[in-house]
Coordinates of C-alpha atoms and ligand atoms in Angstrom, one line a residue:
X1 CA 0.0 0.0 0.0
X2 CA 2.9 2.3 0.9
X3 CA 4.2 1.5 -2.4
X4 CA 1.5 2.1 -4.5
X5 CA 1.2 6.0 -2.8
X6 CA 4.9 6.2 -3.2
X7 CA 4.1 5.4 -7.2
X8 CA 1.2 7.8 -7.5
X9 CA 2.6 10.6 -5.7
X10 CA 5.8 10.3 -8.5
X11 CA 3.1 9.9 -11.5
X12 CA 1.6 13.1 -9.8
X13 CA 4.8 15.0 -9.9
X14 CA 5.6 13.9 -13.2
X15 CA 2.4 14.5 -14.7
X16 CA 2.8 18.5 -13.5
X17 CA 6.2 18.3 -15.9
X18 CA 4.7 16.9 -19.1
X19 CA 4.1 19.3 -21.7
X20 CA 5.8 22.8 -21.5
X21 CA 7.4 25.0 -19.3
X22 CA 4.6 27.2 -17.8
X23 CA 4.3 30.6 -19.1
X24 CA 5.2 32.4 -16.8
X25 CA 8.6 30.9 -16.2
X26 CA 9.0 31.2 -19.7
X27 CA 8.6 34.2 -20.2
X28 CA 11.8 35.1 -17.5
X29 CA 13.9 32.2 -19.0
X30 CA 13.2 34.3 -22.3
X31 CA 14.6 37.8 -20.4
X32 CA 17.4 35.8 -18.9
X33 CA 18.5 34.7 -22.2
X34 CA 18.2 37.9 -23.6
X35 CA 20.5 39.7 -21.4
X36 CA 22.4 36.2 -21.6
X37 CA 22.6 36.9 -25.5
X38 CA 22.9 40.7 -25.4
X39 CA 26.0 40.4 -22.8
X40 CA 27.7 38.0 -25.0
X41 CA 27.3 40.6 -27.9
X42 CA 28.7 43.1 -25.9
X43 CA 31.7 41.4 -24.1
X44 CA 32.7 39.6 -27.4
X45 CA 36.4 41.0 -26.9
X46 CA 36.9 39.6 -23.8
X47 CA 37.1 35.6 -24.8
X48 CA 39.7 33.9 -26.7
X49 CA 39.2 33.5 -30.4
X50 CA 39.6 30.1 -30.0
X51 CA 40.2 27.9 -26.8
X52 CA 43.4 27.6 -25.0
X53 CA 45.5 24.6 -26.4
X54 CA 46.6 23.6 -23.2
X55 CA 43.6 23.7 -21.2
X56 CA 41.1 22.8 -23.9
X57 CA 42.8 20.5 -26.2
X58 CA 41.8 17.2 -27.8
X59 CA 38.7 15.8 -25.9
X60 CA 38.6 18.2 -23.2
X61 CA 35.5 19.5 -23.7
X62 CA 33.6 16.0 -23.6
X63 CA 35.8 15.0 -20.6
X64 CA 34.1 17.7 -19.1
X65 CA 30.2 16.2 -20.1
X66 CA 28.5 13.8 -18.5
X67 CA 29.3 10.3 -20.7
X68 CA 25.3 9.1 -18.9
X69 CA 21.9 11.3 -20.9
X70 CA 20.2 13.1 -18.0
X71 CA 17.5 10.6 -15.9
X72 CA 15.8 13.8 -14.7
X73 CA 14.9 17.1 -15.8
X74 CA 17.0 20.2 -14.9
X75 CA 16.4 24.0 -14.7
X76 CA 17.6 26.3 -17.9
X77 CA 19.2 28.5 -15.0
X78 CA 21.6 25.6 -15.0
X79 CA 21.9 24.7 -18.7
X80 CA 22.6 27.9 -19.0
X81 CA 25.6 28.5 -16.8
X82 CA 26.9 25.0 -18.0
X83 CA 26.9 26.3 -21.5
X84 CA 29.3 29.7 -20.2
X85 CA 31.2 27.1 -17.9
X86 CA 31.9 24.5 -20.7
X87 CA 31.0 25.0 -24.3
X88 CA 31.9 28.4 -24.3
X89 CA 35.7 27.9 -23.3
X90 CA 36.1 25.0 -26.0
X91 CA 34.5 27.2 -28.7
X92 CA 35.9 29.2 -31.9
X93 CA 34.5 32.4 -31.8
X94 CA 33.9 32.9 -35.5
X95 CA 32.2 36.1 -34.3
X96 CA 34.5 37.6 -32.8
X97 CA 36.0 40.4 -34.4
X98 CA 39.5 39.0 -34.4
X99 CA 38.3 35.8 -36.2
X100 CA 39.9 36.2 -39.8
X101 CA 39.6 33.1 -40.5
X102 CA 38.0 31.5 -43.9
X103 CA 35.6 33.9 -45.1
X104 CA 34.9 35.4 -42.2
X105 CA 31.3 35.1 -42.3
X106 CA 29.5 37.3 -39.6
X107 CA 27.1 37.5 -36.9
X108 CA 24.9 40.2 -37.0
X109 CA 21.8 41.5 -34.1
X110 CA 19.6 41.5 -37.0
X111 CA 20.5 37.7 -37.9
X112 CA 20.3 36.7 -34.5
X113 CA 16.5 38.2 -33.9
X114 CA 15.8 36.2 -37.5
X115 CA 17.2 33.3 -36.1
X116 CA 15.1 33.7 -32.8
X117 CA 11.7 34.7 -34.2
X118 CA 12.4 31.4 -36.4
X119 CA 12.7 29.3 -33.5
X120 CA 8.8 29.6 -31.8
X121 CA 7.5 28.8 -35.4
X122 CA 9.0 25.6 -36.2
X123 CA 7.4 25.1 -39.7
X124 CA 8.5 22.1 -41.8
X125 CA 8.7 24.4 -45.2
X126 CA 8.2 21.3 -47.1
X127 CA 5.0 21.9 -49.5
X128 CA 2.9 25.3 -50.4
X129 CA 0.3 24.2 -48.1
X130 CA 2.3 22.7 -44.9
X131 CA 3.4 26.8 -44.7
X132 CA 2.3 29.0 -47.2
X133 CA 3.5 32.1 -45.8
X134 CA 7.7 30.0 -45.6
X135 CA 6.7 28.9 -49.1
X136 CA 5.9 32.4 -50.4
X137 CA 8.4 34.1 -48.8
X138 CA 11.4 31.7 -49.6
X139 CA 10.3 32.8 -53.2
X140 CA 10.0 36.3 -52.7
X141 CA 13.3 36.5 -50.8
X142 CA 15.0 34.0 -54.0
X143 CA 13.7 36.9 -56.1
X144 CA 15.1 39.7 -54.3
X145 CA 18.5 38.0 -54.5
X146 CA 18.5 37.7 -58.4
X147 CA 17.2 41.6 -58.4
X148 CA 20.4 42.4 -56.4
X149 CA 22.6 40.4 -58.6
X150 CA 21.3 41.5 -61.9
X151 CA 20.7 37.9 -62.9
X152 CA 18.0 37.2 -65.7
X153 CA 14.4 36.4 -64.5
X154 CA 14.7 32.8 -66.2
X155 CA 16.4 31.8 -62.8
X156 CA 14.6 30.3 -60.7
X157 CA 15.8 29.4 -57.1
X158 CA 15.9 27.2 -53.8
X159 CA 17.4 27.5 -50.7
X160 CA 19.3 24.6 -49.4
X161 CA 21.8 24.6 -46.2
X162 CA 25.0 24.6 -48.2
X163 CA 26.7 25.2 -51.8
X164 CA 27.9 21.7 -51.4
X165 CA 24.3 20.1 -51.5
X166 CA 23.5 23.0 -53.7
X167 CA 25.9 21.4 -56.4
X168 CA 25.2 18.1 -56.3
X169 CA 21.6 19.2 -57.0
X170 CA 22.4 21.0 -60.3
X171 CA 25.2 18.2 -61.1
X172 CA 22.2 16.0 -61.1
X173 CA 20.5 18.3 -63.5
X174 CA 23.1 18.0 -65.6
X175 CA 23.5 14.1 -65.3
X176 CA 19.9 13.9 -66.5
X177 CA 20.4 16.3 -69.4
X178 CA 23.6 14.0 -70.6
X179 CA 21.7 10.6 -70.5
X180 CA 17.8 11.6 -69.9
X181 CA 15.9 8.8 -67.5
X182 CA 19.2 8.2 -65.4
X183 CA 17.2 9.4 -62.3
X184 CA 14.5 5.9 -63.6
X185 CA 17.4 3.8 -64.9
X186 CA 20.9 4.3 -62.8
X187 CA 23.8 4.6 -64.6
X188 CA 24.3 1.1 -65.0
X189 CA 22.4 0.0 -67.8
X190 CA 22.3 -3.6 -70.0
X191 CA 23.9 -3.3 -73.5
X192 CA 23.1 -1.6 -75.8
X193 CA 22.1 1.3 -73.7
X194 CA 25.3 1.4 -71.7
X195 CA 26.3 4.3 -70.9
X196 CA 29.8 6.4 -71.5
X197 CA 31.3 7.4 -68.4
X198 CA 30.8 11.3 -67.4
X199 CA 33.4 14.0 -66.7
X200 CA 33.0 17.3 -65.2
X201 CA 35.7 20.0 -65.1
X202 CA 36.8 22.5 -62.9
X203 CA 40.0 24.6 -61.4
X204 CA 42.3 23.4 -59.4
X205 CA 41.5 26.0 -57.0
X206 CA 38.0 25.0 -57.1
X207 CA 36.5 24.0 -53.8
X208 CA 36.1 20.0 -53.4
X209 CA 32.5 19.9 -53.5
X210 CA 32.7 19.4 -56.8
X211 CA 34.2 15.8 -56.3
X212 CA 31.6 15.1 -53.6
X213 CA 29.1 15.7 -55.9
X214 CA 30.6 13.3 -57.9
X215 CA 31.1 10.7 -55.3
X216 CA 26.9 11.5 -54.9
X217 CA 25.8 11.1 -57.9
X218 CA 27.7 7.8 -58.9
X219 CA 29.8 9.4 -61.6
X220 CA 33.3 9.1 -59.5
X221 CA 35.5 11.2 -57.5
X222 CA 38.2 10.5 -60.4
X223 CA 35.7 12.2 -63.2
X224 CA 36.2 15.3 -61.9
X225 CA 39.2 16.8 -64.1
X226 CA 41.0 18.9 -62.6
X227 CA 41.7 22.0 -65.0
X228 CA 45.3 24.2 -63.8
X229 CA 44.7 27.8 -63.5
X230 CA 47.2 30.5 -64.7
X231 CA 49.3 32.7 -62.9
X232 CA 46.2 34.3 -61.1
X233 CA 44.4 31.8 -60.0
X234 CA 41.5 31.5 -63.0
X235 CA 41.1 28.0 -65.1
X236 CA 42.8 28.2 -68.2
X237 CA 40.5 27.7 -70.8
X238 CA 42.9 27.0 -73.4
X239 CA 44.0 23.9 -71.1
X240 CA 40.1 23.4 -70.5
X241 CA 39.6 23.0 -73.9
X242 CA 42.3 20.4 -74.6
X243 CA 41.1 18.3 -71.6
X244 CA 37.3 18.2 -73.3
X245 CA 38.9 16.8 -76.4
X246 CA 41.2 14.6 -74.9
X247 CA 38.4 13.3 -73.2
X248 CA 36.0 13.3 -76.0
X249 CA 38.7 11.1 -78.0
X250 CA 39.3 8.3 -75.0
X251 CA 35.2 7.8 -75.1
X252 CA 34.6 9.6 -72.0
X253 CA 31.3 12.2 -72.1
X254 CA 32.1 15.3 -70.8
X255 CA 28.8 16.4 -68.9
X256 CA 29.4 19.7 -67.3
X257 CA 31.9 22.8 -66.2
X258 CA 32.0 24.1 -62.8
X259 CA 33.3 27.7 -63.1
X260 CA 34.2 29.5 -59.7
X261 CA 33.6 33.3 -58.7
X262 CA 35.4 33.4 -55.4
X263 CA 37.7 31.1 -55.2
X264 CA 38.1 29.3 -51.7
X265 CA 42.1 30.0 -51.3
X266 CA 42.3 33.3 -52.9
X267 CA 38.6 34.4 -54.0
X268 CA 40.0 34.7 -57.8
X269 CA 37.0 34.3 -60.5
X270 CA 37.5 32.2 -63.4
X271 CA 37.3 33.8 -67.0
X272 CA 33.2 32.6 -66.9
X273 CA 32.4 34.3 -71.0
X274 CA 35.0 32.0 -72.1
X275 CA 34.1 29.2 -70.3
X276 CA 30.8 29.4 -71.3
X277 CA 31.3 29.6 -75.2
X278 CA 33.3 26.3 -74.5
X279 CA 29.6 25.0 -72.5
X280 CA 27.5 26.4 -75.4
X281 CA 29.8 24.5 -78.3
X282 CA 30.7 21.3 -76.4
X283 CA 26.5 21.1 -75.4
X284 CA 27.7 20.8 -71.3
X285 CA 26.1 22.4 -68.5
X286 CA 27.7 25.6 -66.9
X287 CA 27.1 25.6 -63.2
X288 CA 29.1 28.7 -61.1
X289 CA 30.3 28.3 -57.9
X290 CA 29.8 31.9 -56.6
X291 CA 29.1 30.3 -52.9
X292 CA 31.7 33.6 -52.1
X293 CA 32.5 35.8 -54.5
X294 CA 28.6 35.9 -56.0
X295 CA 27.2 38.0 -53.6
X296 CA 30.1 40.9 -54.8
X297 CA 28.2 41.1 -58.0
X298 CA 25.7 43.4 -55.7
X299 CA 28.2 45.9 -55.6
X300 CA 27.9 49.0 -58.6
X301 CA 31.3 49.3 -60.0
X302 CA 31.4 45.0 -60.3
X303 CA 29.6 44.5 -62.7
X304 CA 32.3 42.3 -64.0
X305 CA 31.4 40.1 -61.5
X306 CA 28.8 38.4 -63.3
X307 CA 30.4 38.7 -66.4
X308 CA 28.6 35.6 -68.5
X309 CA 26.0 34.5 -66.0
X310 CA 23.6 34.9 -68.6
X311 CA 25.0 31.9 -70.3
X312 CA 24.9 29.5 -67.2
X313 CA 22.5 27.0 -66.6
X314 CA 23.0 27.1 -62.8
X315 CA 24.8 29.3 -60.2
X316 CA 25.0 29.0 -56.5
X317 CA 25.2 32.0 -53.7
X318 CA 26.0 31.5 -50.3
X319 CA 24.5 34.6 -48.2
X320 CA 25.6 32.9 -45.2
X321 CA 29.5 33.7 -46.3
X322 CA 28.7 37.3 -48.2
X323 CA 25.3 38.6 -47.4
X324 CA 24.8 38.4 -43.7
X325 CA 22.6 36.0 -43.4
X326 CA 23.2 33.6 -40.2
X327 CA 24.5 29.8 -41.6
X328 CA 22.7 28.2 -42.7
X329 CA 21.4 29.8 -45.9
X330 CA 22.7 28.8 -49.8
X331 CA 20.7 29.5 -53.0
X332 CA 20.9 27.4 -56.2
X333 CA 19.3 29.0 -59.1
X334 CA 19.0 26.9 -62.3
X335 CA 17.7 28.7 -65.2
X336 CA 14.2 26.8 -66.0
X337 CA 14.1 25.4 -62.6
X338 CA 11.6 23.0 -63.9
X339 CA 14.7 20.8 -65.0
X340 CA 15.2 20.6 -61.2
X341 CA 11.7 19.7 -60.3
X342 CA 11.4 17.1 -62.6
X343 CA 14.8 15.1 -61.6
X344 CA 13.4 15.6 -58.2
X345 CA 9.6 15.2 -57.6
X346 CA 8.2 12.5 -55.9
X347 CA 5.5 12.9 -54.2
X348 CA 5.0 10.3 -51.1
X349 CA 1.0 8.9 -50.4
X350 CA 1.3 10.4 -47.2
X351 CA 1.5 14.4 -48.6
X352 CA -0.9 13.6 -51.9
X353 CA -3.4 16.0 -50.3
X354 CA -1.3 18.3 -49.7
X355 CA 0.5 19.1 -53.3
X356 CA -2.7 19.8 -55.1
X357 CA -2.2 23.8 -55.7
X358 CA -0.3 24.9 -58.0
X359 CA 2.2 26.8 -55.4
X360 CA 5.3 25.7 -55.5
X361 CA 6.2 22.6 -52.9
X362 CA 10.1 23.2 -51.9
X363 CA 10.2 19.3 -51.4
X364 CA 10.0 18.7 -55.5
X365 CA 13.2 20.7 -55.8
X366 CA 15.7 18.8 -53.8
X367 CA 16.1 15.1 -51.9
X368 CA 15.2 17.4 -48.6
X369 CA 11.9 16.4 -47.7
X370 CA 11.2 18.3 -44.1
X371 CA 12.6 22.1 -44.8
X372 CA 13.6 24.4 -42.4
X373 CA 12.0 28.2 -42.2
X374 CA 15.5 29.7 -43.5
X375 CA 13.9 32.6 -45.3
X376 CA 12.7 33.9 -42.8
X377 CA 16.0 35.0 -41.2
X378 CA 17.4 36.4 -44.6
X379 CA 13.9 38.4 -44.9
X380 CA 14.8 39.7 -41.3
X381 CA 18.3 40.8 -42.1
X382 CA 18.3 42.1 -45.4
X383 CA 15.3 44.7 -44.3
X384 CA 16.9 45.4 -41.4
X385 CA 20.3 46.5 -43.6
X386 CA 18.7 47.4 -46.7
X387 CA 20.8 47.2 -50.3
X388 CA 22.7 50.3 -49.2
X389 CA 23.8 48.7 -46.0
X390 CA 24.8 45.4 -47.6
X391 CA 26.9 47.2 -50.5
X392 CA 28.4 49.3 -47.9
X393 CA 29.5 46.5 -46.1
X394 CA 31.0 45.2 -48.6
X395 CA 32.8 47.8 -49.4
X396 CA 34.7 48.1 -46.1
X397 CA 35.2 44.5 -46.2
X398 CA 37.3 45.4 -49.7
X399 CA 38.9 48.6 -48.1
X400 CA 40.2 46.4 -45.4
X401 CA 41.8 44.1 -47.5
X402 CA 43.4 46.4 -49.9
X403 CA 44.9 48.7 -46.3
X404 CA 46.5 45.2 -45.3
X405 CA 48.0 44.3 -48.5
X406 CA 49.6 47.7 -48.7
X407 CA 51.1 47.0 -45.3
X408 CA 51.9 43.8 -46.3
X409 CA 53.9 45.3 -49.1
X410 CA 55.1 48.1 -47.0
X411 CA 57.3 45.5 -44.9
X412 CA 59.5 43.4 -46.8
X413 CA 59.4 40.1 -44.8
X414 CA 56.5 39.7 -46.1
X415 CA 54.8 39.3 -49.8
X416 CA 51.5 38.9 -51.3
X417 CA 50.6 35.5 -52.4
X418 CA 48.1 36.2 -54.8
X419 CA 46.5 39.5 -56.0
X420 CA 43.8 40.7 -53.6
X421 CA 40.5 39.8 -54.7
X422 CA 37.1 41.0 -52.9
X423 CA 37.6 40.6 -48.7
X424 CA 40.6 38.1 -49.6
X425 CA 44.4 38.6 -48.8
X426 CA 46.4 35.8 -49.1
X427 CA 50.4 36.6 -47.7
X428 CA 53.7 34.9 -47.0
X429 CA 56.1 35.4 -44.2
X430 CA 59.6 35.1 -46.5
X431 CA 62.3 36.4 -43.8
X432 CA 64.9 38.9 -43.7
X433 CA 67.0 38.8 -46.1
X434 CA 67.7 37.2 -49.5
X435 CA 69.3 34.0 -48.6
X436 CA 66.4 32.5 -46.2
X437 CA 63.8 33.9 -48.8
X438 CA 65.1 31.7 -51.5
X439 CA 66.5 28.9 -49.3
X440 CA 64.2 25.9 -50.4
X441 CA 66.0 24.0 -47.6
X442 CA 64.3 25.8 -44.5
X443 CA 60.9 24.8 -43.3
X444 CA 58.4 27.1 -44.0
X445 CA 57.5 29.2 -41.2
X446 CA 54.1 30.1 -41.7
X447 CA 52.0 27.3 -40.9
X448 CA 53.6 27.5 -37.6
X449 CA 52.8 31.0 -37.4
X450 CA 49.3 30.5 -38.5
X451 CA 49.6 27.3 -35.4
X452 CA 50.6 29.9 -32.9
X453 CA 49.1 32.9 -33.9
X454 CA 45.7 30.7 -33.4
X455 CA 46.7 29.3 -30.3
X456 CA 47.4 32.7 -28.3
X457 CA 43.4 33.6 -28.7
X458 CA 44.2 36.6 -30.0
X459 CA 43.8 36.5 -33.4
X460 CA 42.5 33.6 -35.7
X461 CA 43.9 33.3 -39.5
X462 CA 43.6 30.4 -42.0
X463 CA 46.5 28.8 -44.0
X464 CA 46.5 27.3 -47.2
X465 CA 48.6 25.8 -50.2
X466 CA 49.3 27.8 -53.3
X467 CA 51.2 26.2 -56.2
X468 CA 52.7 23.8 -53.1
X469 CA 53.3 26.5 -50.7
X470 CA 51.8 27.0 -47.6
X471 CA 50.4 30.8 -46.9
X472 CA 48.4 32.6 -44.6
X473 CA 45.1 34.0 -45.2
X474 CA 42.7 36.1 -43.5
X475 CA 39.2 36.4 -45.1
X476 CA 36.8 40.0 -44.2
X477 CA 33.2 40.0 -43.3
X478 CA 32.7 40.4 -39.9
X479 CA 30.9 43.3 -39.2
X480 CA 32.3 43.9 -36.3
X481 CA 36.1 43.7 -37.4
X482 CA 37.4 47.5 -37.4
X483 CA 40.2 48.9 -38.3
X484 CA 41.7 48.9 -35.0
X485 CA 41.4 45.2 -34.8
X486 CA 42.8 44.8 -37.9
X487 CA 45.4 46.9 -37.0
X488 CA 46.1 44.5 -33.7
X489 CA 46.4 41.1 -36.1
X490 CA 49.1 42.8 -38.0
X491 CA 51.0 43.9 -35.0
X492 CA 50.1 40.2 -33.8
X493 CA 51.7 38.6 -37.0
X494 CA 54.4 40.9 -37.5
X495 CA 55.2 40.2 -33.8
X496 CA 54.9 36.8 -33.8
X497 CA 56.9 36.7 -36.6
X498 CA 59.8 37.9 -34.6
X499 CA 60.4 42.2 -35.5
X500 CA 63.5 42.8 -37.6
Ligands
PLP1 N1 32.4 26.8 -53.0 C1 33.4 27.6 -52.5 C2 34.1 28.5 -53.5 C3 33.7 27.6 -51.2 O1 34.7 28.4 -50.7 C4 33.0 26.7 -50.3 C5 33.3 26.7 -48.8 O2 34.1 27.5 -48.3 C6 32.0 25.9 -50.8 C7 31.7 25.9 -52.2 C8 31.2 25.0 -49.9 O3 30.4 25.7 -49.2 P1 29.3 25.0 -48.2 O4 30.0 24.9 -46.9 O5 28.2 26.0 -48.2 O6 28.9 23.7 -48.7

């Protein structure tokens, strides 16, 4: 008997936690996390850019977490001060204005309230009538972005998380154009239908998810030719050219180019009109990587930008890198986006009902079936900065760059690596006088001063390889990233470096 109260008194207690938090208390968790979010904003500066080596190396931060999931429930107060106590210390701050690293993408208060109004709502975007209001406004936001970046209203768009899926979505387009009924059939067909095998070009500086696409769609990481760029950075399309042929001759089909605007090492664009003359003659799809360098075309004056985009069949925009908008948010447009729809529909028993309007249904144009709200956050920021604001930040993005390569040049243990291209400055520590800067012997000292330069918090700067190389590299678009801190990093390098 005893027992049996003991049992109802827990079902009791337990029943008063199911569902949610009670208003009330929400409604001051909400206030704490506000000032919780508002504070971190503030004091920014104050933490490391990334976490102390020797406190927070390899597996520290899980030593630190409970290997068991939680039995019982516990307060947000606590969740809270776990996540300053332990995530925050084993964190990169990639908004902090001292992160340089990559592209530098930003955090901005506007993104942050998108992000937040986002969260109460909860939609699955997946057809027109699971959320009209996502559906319509993922279109209307699609067609703002191809206002901004003068591209012709025959594109048509969709949001996905990343340029990487976005890719492998217009890859598949193309794969369907090159052998039509591949997305019925496979690519493994009986004779006499067999099929050639597929190759798709691109740069060597383009970004790998071009292979991945390729290891996706069953055409092979080792059909993706790698095309050598010239003394800039851009695909040579003479050598692009010859590579088609050579191809065409060993009795492989070449399927499609992928061009890059913004290259990921030094955010070079590749000499698109003349790639796509090569698309047009050869009958190959065009898709441009602009996942960086895309959003630049926004920009009066860079025009030149989007140079040929007319003549692509697909281009993909990240304005999670360029345009403000929190991660995750990356638009593929494919001109006659029906081509997309058609290698994609498939419309389950279960959602029937619910694809009978003629609105678009996201969920046709992609393997995504559930679909987050991300428009909503992009709608968010780019009222809240307006075209002006965007272009403008921008442009300090570029005059940032160009004021570091002129120091850079300024101080001659250093060089540029590559020209400087949109918020992109790529630069070598080469030593202090003649004999170290040519001896091939010595190992190259800038990885290591990347390593350290990272590991004293101060500062945080990419490396990467050109032409076999390693360099450093610090990417622009953090909004909060002055001047003055800019300033700091180049006192931090040049110090680290050792002074002369
Ligand atoms: N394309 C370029 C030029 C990139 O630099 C990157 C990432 O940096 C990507 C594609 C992949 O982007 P995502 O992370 O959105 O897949």
């Amino acid at each position: 008997m005893e027992n049996r109260e003991r049992e109802n008194h827990r079902d009791q207690k337990s029943s008063e936690s199911l569902g949610d938090t009670p208003p009330e208390e929400f409604r001051r968790q909400l206030h704490e996390l506000a000032d919780w979010i508002a504070d971190f904003r503030e004091n920014i500066e104050s933490l490391r850019v990334a976490p102390d080596p020797a406190v927070a190396g390899l597996g520290a931060v899980r030593a630190r977490l409970p290997a068991q999931p939680p039995e019982d429930r516990e307060p947000f107060e606590k969740i809270l001060s776990d996540v300053d106590r332990l995530i925050i210390p084993g964190m990169v701050h990639w908004s902090h204005p001292m992160f340089l690293g990559y592209f530098g993408w930003t955090t901005t208060s506007p993104g942050i309230l998108g992000e937040i109004i986002t969260a109460p709502l909860n939609v699955n975007a997946m057809t027109w009538r699971t959320c009209p209001a996502a559906t319509e406004l993922e279109t209307v936001v699609i067609d703002w972005l191809r206002q901004w970046l003068g591209l012709p209203d025959e594109f048509g768009g969709v949001v996905y998380d990343t340029a990487s899926v976005g890719i492998m979505h217009a890859l598949a387009v193309a794969r369907e154009q090159a052998a039509p009924s591949t997305r019925k059939l496979g690519l493994i067909r009986q004779p006499p239908d067999n099929l050639p095998r597929f190759r798709i070009y691109t740069s060597d500086q383009a970004h790998s998810a071009a292979e991945k696409a390729a290891i996706t769609l069953g055409i092979g990481e080792k059909n993706v030719v790698r095309v050598s760029s010239d003394d800039e950075f851009r695909m040579d399309v003479n050598l692009l050219g010859k590579a088609i042929a050579r191809d065409r001759q060993e009795g492989f089909q070449p399927i499609a180019v992928v061009a890059t605007v913004g290259t990921t090492s030094t955010a070079s664009v590749d000499p698109i009109p003349q790639i796509a003359k090569i698309c047009r003659a050869e009958k190959m799809w065009l898709h441009i990587d602009g996942a960086y360098g895309g959003g630049f075309a926004m920009l009066p004056g860079y025009e030149w930008v989007r140079k040929g985009w007319e003549m692509a069949d697909s281009i993909v925009i990240n304005p999670h890198k360029t345009l403000f908008v929190p991660l995750d948010f990356s638009v593929l447009y494919v001109r006659d986006l029906e081509r997309l729809r058609r290698v994609f529909t498939l419309v389950p028993e279960v959602l029937q009902g619910d694809t009978i309007e003629g609105e678009k249904n996201y969920m046709d144009y992609g393997i995504q079936l559930g679909r987050r709200f991300r428009a909503l956050k992009a709608w968010v920021i780019w009222r809240s900065l307006g075209r002006q604001g965007i272009v403008a930040r921008l442009r300090e993005q570029m005059r940032l760059a160009s004021l570091l390569a002129n120091w850079i040049k300024s101080d001659n243990r250093f060089e540029l690596a590559a020209p400087v291209s949109m918020g992109v400055v790529c630069f070598r520590f080469v030593g202090n006088d003649e004999s170290s800067r040519r001896s091939e012997a010595k190992a190259d000292p800038n990885a290591q001063l990347v390593e350290r330069i990272n590991a004293s918090g101060r500062a945080y700067l990419t490396q990467t390889k050109l032409r076999g190389r390693t360099v450093m590299r610090i990417g622009f678009g953090n909004v909060l990233t002055t001047e003055e801190h800019l300033r700091k990093a180049w006192e931090l390098i040049r110090e680290t470096a050792g002074e002369p």
